[in-house]
Short mmCIF file of C-alpha atoms and ligand atoms in Angstrom, two decimals:
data_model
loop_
_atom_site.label_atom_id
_atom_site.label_comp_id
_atom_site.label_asym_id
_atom_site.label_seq_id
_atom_site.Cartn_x
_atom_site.Cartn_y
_atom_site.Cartn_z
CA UNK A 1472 -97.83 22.94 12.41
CA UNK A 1473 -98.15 21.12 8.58
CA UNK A 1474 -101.06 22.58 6.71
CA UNK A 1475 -102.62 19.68 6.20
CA UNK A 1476 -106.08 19.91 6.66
CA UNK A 1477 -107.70 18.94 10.24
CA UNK A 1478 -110.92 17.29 8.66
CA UNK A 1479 -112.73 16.74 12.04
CA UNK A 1480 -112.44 20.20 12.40
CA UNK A 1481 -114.58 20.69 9.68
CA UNK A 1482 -118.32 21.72 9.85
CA UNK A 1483 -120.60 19.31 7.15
CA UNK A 1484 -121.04 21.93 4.73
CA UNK A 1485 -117.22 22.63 4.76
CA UNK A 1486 -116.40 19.56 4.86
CA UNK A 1487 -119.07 19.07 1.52
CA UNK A 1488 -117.12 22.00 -0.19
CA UNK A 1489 -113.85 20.21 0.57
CA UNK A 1490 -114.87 17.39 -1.02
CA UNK A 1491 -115.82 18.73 -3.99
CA UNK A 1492 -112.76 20.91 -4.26
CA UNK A 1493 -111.32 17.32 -4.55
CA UNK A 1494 -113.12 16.13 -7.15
CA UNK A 1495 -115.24 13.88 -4.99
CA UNK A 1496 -119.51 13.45 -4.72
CA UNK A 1497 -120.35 15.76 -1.69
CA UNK A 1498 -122.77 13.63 -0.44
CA UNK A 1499 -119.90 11.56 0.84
CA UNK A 1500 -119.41 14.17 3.26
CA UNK A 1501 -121.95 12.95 5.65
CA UNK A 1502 -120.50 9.74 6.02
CA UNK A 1503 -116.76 10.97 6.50
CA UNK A 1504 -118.22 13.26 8.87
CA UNK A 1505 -120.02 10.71 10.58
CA UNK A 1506 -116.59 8.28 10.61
CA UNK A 1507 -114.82 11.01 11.92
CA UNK A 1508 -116.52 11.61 14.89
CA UNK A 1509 -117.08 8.26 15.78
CA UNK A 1510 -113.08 8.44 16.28
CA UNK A 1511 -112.01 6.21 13.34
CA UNK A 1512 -109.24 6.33 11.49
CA UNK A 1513 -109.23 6.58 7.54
CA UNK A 1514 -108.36 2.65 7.38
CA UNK A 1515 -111.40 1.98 9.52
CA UNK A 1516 -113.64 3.79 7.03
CA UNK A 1517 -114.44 0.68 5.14
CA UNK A 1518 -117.82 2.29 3.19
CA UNK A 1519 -115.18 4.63 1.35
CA UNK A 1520 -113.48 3.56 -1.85
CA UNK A 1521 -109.84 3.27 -0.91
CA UNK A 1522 -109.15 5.72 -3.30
CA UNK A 1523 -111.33 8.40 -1.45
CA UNK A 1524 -109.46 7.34 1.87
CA UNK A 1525 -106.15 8.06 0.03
CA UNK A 1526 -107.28 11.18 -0.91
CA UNK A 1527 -108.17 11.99 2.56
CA UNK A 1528 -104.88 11.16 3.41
CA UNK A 1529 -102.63 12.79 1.72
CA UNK A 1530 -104.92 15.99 2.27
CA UNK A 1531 -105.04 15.53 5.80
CA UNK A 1532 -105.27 14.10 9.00
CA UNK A 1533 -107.82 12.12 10.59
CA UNK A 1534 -107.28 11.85 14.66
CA UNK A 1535 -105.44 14.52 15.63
CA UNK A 1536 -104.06 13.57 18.61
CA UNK A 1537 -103.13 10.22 20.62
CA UNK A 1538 -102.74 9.73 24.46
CA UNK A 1539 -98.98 9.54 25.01
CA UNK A 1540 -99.30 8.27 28.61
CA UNK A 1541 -101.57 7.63 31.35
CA UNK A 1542 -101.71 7.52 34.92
CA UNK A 1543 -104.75 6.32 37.08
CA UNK A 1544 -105.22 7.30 40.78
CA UNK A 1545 -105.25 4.34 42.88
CA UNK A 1546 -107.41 6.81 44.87
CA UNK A 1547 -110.53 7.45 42.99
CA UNK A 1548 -109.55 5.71 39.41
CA UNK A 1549 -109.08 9.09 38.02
CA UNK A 1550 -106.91 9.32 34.84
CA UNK A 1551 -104.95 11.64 33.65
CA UNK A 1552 -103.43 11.43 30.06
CA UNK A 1553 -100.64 13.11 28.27
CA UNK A 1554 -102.09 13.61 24.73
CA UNK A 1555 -99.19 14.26 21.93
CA UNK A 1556 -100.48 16.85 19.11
CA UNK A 1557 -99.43 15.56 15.61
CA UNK A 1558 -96.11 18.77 15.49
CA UNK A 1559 -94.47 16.98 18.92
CA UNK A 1560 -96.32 19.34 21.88
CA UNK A 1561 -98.59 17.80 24.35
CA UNK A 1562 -101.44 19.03 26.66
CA UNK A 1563 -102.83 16.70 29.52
CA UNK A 1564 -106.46 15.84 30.33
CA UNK A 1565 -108.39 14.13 33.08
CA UNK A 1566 -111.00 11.99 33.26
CA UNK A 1567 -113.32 11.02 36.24
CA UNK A 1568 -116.22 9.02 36.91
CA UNK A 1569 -118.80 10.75 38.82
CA UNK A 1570 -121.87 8.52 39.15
CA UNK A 1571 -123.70 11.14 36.80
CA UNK A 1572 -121.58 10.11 33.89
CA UNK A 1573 -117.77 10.47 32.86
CA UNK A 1574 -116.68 13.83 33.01
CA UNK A 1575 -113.71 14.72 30.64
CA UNK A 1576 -111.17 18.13 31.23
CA UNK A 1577 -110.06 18.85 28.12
CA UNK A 1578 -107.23 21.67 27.19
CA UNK A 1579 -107.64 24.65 24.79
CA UNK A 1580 -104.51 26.11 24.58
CA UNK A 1581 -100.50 24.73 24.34
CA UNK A 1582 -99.23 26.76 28.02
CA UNK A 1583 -101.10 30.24 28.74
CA UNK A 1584 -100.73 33.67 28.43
CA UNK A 1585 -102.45 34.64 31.52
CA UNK A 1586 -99.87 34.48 34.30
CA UNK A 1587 -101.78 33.46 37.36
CA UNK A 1588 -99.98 33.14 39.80
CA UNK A 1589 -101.31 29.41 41.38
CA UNK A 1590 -101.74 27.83 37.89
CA UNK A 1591 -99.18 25.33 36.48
CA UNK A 1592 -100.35 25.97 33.16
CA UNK A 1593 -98.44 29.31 32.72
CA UNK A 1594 -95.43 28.75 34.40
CA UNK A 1595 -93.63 28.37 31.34
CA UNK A 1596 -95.73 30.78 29.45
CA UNK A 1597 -97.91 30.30 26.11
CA UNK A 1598 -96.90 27.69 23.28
CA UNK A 1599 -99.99 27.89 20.66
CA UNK A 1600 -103.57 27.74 20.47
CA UNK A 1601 -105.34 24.21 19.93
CA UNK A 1602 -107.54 23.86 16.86
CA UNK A 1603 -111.26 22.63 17.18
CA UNK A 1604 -110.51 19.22 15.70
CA UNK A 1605 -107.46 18.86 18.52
CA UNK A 1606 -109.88 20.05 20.98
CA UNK A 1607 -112.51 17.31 19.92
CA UNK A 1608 -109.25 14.61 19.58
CA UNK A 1609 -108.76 15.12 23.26
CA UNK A 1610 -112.71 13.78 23.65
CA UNK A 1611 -112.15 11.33 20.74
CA UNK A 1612 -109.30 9.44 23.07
CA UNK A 1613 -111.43 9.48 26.15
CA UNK A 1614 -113.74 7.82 24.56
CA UNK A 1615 -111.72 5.43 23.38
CA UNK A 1616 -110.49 4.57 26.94
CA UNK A 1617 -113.91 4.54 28.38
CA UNK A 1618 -114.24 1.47 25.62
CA UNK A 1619 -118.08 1.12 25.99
CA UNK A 1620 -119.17 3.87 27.86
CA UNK A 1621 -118.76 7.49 26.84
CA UNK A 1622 -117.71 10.90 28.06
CA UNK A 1623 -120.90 12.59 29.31
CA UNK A 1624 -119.70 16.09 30.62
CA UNK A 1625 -116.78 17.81 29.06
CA UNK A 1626 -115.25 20.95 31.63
CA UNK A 1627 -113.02 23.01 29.69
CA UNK A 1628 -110.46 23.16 32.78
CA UNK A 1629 -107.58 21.96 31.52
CA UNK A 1630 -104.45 24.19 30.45
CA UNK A 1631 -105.22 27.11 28.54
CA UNK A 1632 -107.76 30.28 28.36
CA UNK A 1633 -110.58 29.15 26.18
CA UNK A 1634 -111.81 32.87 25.56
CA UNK A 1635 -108.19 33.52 24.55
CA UNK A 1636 -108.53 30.93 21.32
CA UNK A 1637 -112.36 32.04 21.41
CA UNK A 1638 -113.12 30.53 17.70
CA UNK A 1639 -111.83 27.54 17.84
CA UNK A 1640 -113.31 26.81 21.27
CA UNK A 1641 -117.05 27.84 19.92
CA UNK A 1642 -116.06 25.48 16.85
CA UNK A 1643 -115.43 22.83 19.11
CA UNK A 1644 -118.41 23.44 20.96
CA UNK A 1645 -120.40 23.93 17.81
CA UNK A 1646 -118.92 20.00 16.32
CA UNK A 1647 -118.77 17.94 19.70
CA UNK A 1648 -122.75 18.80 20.32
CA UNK A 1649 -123.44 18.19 16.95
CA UNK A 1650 -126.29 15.64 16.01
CA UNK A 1651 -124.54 14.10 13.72
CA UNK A 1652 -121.53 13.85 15.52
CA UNK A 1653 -120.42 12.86 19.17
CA UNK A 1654 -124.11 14.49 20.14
CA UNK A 1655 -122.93 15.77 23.82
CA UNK A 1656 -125.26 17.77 25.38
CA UNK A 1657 -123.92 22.03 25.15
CA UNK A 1658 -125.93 21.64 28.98
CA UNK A 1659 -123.54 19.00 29.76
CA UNK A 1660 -120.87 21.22 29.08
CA UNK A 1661 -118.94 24.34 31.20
CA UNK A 1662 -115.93 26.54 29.54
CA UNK A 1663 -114.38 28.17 32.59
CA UNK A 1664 -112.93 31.10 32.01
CA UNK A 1665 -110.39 34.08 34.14
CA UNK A 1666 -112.30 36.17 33.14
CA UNK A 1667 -111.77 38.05 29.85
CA UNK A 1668 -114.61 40.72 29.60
CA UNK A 1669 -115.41 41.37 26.46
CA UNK A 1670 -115.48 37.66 25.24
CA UNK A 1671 -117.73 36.50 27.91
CA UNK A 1672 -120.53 39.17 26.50
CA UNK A 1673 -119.65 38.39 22.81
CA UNK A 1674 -120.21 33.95 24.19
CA UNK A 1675 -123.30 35.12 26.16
CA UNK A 1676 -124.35 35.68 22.41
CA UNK A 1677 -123.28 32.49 20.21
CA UNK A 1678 -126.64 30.76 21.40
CA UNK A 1679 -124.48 28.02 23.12
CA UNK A 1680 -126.07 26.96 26.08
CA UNK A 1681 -123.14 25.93 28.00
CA UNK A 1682 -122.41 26.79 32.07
CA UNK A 1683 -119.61 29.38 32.52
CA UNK A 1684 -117.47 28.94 35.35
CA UNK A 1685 -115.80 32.34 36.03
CA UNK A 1686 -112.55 32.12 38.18
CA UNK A 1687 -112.72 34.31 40.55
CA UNK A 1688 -110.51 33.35 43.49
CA UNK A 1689 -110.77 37.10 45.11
CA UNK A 1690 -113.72 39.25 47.10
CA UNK A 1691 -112.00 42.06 45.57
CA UNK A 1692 -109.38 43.76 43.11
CA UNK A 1693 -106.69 44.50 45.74
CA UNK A 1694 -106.60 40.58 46.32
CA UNK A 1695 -107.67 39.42 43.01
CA UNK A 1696 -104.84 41.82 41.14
CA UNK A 1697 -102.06 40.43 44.10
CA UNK A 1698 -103.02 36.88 41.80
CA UNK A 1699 -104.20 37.05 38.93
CA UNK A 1700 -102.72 39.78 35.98
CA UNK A 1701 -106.18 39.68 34.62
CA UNK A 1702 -107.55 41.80 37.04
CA UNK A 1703 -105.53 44.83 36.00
CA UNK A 1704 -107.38 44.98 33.00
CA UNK A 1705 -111.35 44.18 34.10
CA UNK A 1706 -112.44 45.27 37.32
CA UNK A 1707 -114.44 42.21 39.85
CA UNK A 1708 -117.24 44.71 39.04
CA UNK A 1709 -117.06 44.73 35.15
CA UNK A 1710 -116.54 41.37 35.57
CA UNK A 1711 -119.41 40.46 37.50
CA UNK A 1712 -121.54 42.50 35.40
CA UNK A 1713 -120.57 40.24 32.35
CA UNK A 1714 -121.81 37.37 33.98
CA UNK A 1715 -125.02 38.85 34.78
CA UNK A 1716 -124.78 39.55 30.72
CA UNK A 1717 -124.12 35.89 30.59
CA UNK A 1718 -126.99 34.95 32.84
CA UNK A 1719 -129.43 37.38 31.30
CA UNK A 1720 -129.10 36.04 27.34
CA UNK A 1721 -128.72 32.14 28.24
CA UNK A 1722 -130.73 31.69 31.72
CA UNK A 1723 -128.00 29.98 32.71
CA UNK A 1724 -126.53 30.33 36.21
CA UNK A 1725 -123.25 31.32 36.36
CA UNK A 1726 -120.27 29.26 38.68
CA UNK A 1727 -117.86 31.39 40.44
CA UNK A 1728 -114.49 29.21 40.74
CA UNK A 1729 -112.71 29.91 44.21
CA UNK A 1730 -109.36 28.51 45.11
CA UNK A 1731 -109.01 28.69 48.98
CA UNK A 1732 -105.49 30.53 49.39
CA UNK A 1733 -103.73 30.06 53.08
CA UNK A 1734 -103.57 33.87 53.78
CA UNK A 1735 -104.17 35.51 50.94
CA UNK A 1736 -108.19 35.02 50.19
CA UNK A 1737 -109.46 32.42 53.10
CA UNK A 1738 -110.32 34.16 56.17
CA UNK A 1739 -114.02 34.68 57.05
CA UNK A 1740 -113.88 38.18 56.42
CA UNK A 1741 -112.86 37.51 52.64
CA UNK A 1742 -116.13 35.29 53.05
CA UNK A 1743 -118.35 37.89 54.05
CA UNK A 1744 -117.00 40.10 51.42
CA UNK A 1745 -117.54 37.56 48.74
CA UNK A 1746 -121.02 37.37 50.03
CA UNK A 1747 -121.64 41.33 50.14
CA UNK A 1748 -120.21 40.89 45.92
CA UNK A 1749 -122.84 37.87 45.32
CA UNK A 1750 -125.63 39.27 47.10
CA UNK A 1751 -129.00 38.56 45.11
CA UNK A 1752 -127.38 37.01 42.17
CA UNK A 1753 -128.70 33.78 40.48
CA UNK A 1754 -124.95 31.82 41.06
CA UNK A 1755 -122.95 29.30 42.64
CA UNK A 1756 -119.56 28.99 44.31
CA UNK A 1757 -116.99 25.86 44.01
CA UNK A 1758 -114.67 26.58 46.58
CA UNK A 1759 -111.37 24.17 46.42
CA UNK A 1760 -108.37 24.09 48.61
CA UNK A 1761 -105.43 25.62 46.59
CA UNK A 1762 -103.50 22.93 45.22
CA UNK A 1763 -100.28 23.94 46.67
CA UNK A 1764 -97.64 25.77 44.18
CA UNK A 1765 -94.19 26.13 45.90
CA UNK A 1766 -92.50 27.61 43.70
CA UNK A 1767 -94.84 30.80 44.34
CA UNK A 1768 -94.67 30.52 48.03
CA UNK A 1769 -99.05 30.21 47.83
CA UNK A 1770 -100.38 27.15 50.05
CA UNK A 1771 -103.84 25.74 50.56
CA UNK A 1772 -105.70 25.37 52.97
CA UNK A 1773 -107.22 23.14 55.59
CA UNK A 1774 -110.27 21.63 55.92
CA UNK A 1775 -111.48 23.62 58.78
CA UNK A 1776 -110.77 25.97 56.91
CA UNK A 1777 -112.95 24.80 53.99
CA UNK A 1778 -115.69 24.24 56.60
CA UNK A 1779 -115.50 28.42 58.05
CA UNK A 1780 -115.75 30.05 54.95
CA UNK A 1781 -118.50 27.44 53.49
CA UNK A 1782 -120.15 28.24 56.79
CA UNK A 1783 -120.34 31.78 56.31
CA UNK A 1784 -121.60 31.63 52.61
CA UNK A 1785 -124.21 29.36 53.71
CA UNK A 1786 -125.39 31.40 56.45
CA UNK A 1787 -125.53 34.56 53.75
CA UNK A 1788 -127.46 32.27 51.39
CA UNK A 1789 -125.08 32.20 48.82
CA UNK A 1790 -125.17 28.42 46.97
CA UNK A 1791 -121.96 26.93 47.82
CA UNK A 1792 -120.20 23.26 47.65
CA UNK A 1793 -116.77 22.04 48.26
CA UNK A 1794 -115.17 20.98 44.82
CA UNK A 1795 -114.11 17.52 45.33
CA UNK A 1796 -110.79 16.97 44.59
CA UNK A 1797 -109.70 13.82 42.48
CA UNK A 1798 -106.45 12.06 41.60
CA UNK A 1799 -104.62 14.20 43.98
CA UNK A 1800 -102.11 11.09 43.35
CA UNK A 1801 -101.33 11.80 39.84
CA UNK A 1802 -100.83 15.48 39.38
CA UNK A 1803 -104.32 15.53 39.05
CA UNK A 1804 -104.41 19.71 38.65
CA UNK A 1805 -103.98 21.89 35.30
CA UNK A 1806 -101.10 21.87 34.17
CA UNK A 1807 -99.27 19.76 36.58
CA UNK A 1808 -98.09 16.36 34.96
CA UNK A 1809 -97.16 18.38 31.62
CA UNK A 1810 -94.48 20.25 33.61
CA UNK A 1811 -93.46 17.37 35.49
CA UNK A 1812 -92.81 15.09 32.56
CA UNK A 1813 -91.07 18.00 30.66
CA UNK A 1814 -89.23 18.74 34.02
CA UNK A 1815 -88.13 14.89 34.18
CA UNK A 1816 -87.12 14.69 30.82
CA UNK A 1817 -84.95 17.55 31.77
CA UNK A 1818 -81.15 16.39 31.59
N1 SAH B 280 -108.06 29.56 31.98
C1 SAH B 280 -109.29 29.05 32.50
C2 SAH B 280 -109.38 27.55 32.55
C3 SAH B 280 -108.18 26.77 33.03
S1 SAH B 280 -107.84 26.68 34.75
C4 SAH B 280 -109.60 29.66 33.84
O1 SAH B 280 -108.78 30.42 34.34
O2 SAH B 280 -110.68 29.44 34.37
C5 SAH B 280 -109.13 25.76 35.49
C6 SAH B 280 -109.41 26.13 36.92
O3 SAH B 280 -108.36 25.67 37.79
C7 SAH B 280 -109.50 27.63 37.13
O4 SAH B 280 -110.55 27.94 38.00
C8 SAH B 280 -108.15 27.91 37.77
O5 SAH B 280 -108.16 29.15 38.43
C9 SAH B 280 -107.97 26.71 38.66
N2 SAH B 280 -106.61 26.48 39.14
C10 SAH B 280 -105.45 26.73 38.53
N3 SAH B 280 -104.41 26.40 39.31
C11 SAH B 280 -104.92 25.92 40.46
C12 SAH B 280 -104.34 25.42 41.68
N4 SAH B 280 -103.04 25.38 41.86
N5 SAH B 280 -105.19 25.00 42.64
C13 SAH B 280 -106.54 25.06 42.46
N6 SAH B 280 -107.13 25.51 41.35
C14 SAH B 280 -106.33 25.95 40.36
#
């Protein structure tokens, strides 16, 4: 990556200091900060001498990244874009429009280190981390699509382990709420997460009210190790403990992530064991039908199958709900339409 500086990753008093480093009046911060956010480009920044926007320029970068392509599901107008990063990598993104608002996935990392099995995203292993400012560029182009409205909810789903590029995702969670700036609500927000231990006590601590969505795909360790590599390092009980960590410091329920696995962690016994695991704790469960990965021989499921081991949480009185699944059309999952594209442009 160039070192030019990533101003919307700044915070306003860095961004003040900055300034001044530059020879410039920091109370111009405010309004670069403000321009910034609002997705402009230096040329758009018309209250700025040109000279200051020169500066700016040859100091840095304003929009980080730009939507390379994008596909909409005829199904459910879904889109998904293929953002390009300003040193020639790319990360996807989806957008859908829930009545409740727009709801953007955004990506923290270039690939991932954490080799689950079912996810696209680490098939090809770990590139870089994203910066906060390419993080916030992701939202920046939604926005931009949306043309009047605006992204409401942000899940960070997309490819990448946010606790794995943990200060640059609480930077980015720090700017995109900020007043001043695109203002989204941190309750509006979830960072979902496989489950990295000691990083989900340290977040429980940042005062960020965000939801965490915990993936935990498994009832227990002999069938959540068989999956995910994660699990040889945190126990499901260590893990579960965090979240109640989590739960205790922000009051905020935690979402368990389950991925419905054709004979590996979908029969109504794994059910009943999930249940024994959740038993009394302030939660909820997304369970979604595996999108299918044949390369790794793991399948989904069907929607009987959905319906038995909803059935069985339900009668335990553990909060459950069938994820909906959107833009099935366009490699609407993690990871998906990056490796297709790269797999196309293959010779
Ligand atoms: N690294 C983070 C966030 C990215 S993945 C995490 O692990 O949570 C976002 C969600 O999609 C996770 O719950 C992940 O387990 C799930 N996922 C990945 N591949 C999937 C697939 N093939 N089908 C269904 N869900 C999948």
């Amino acid at each position: 990556m160039s070192d030019k500086i990533q101003w919307m990753g700044l915070y306003p008093e860095e961004l003040k200091q900055a300034l001044a480093d530059l020879g410039e009046k920091p109370f111009r911060a405010q309004q670069v900060f403000s321009w910034l956010h609002k997705g402009a480009r230096f040329s758009e920044m018309t209250n700025l001498s040109l000279a200051l926007r020169e500066k700016l320029a040859e100091n840095g970068i304003d929009q980080p990244v730009t939507v390379q392509e994008t596909r909409v599901s005829k199904l459910d107008g879904t889109k998904k874009f293929l953002y390009a990063l300003s040193d020639g990598n790319c990360v996807e993104g989806v957008l859908m429009r829930y009545h409740y608002g727009a709801t953007l996935c955004v990506s923290t990392q270039v690939g991932c280190k954490m080799g689950c099995k079912f996810c696209a995203s680490t098939l090809d292993g770990y590139v870089r981390n994203l910066t906060a400012a390419e993080i916030l560029g992701q939202v920046q182009c939604a926005n931009k699509e949306l043309g009047g409205e605006r992204v409401h909810n942000i899940v960070l789903m997309g490819s990448g382990e946010p606790f794995d590029n943990y200060d640059h995702v609480v930077r980015f969670l720090r700017l995109v709420s900020h007043p001043e700036g695109l203002n989204i609500g941190l309750r509006h927000i979830s960072v979902s997460t496989c489950g990295l231990v000691p990083q989900i006590r340290r977040f429980a601590q940042e005062g960020l009210p965000v939801t965490l969505s915990l993936s935990l795909h498994a009832p227990n360790d002999e069938i959540r190790r068989q999956i995910m590599p994660i699990a040889q390092r945190y126990t499901l009980d260590e893990t579960l403990d965090a979240c109640r960590f989590y739960l205790e410091k922000t009051g905020r329920r935690v979402v368990f992530e389950y991925a419905l696995i054709d004979r590996v962690n979908a029969s109504e016994a794994c059910a009943e064991e999930l249940a024994d695991k959740l038993r009394g704790m302030q939660c909820h469960v997304n369970l979604i039908p595996l999108n299918t990965v044949k390369e790794r021989n793991l399948y989904g499921v069907t929607e009987q199958q959905v319906r038995a081991f909803l059935a069985v949480l339900e009668k335990r009185h553990i909060s459950a709900t069938r994820r909906r699944e959107m833009g099935d059309d366009i490699e609407g999952a993690c990871g998906q339409l990056r490796k297709k594209i790269m797999e196309d442009s293959q010779p």
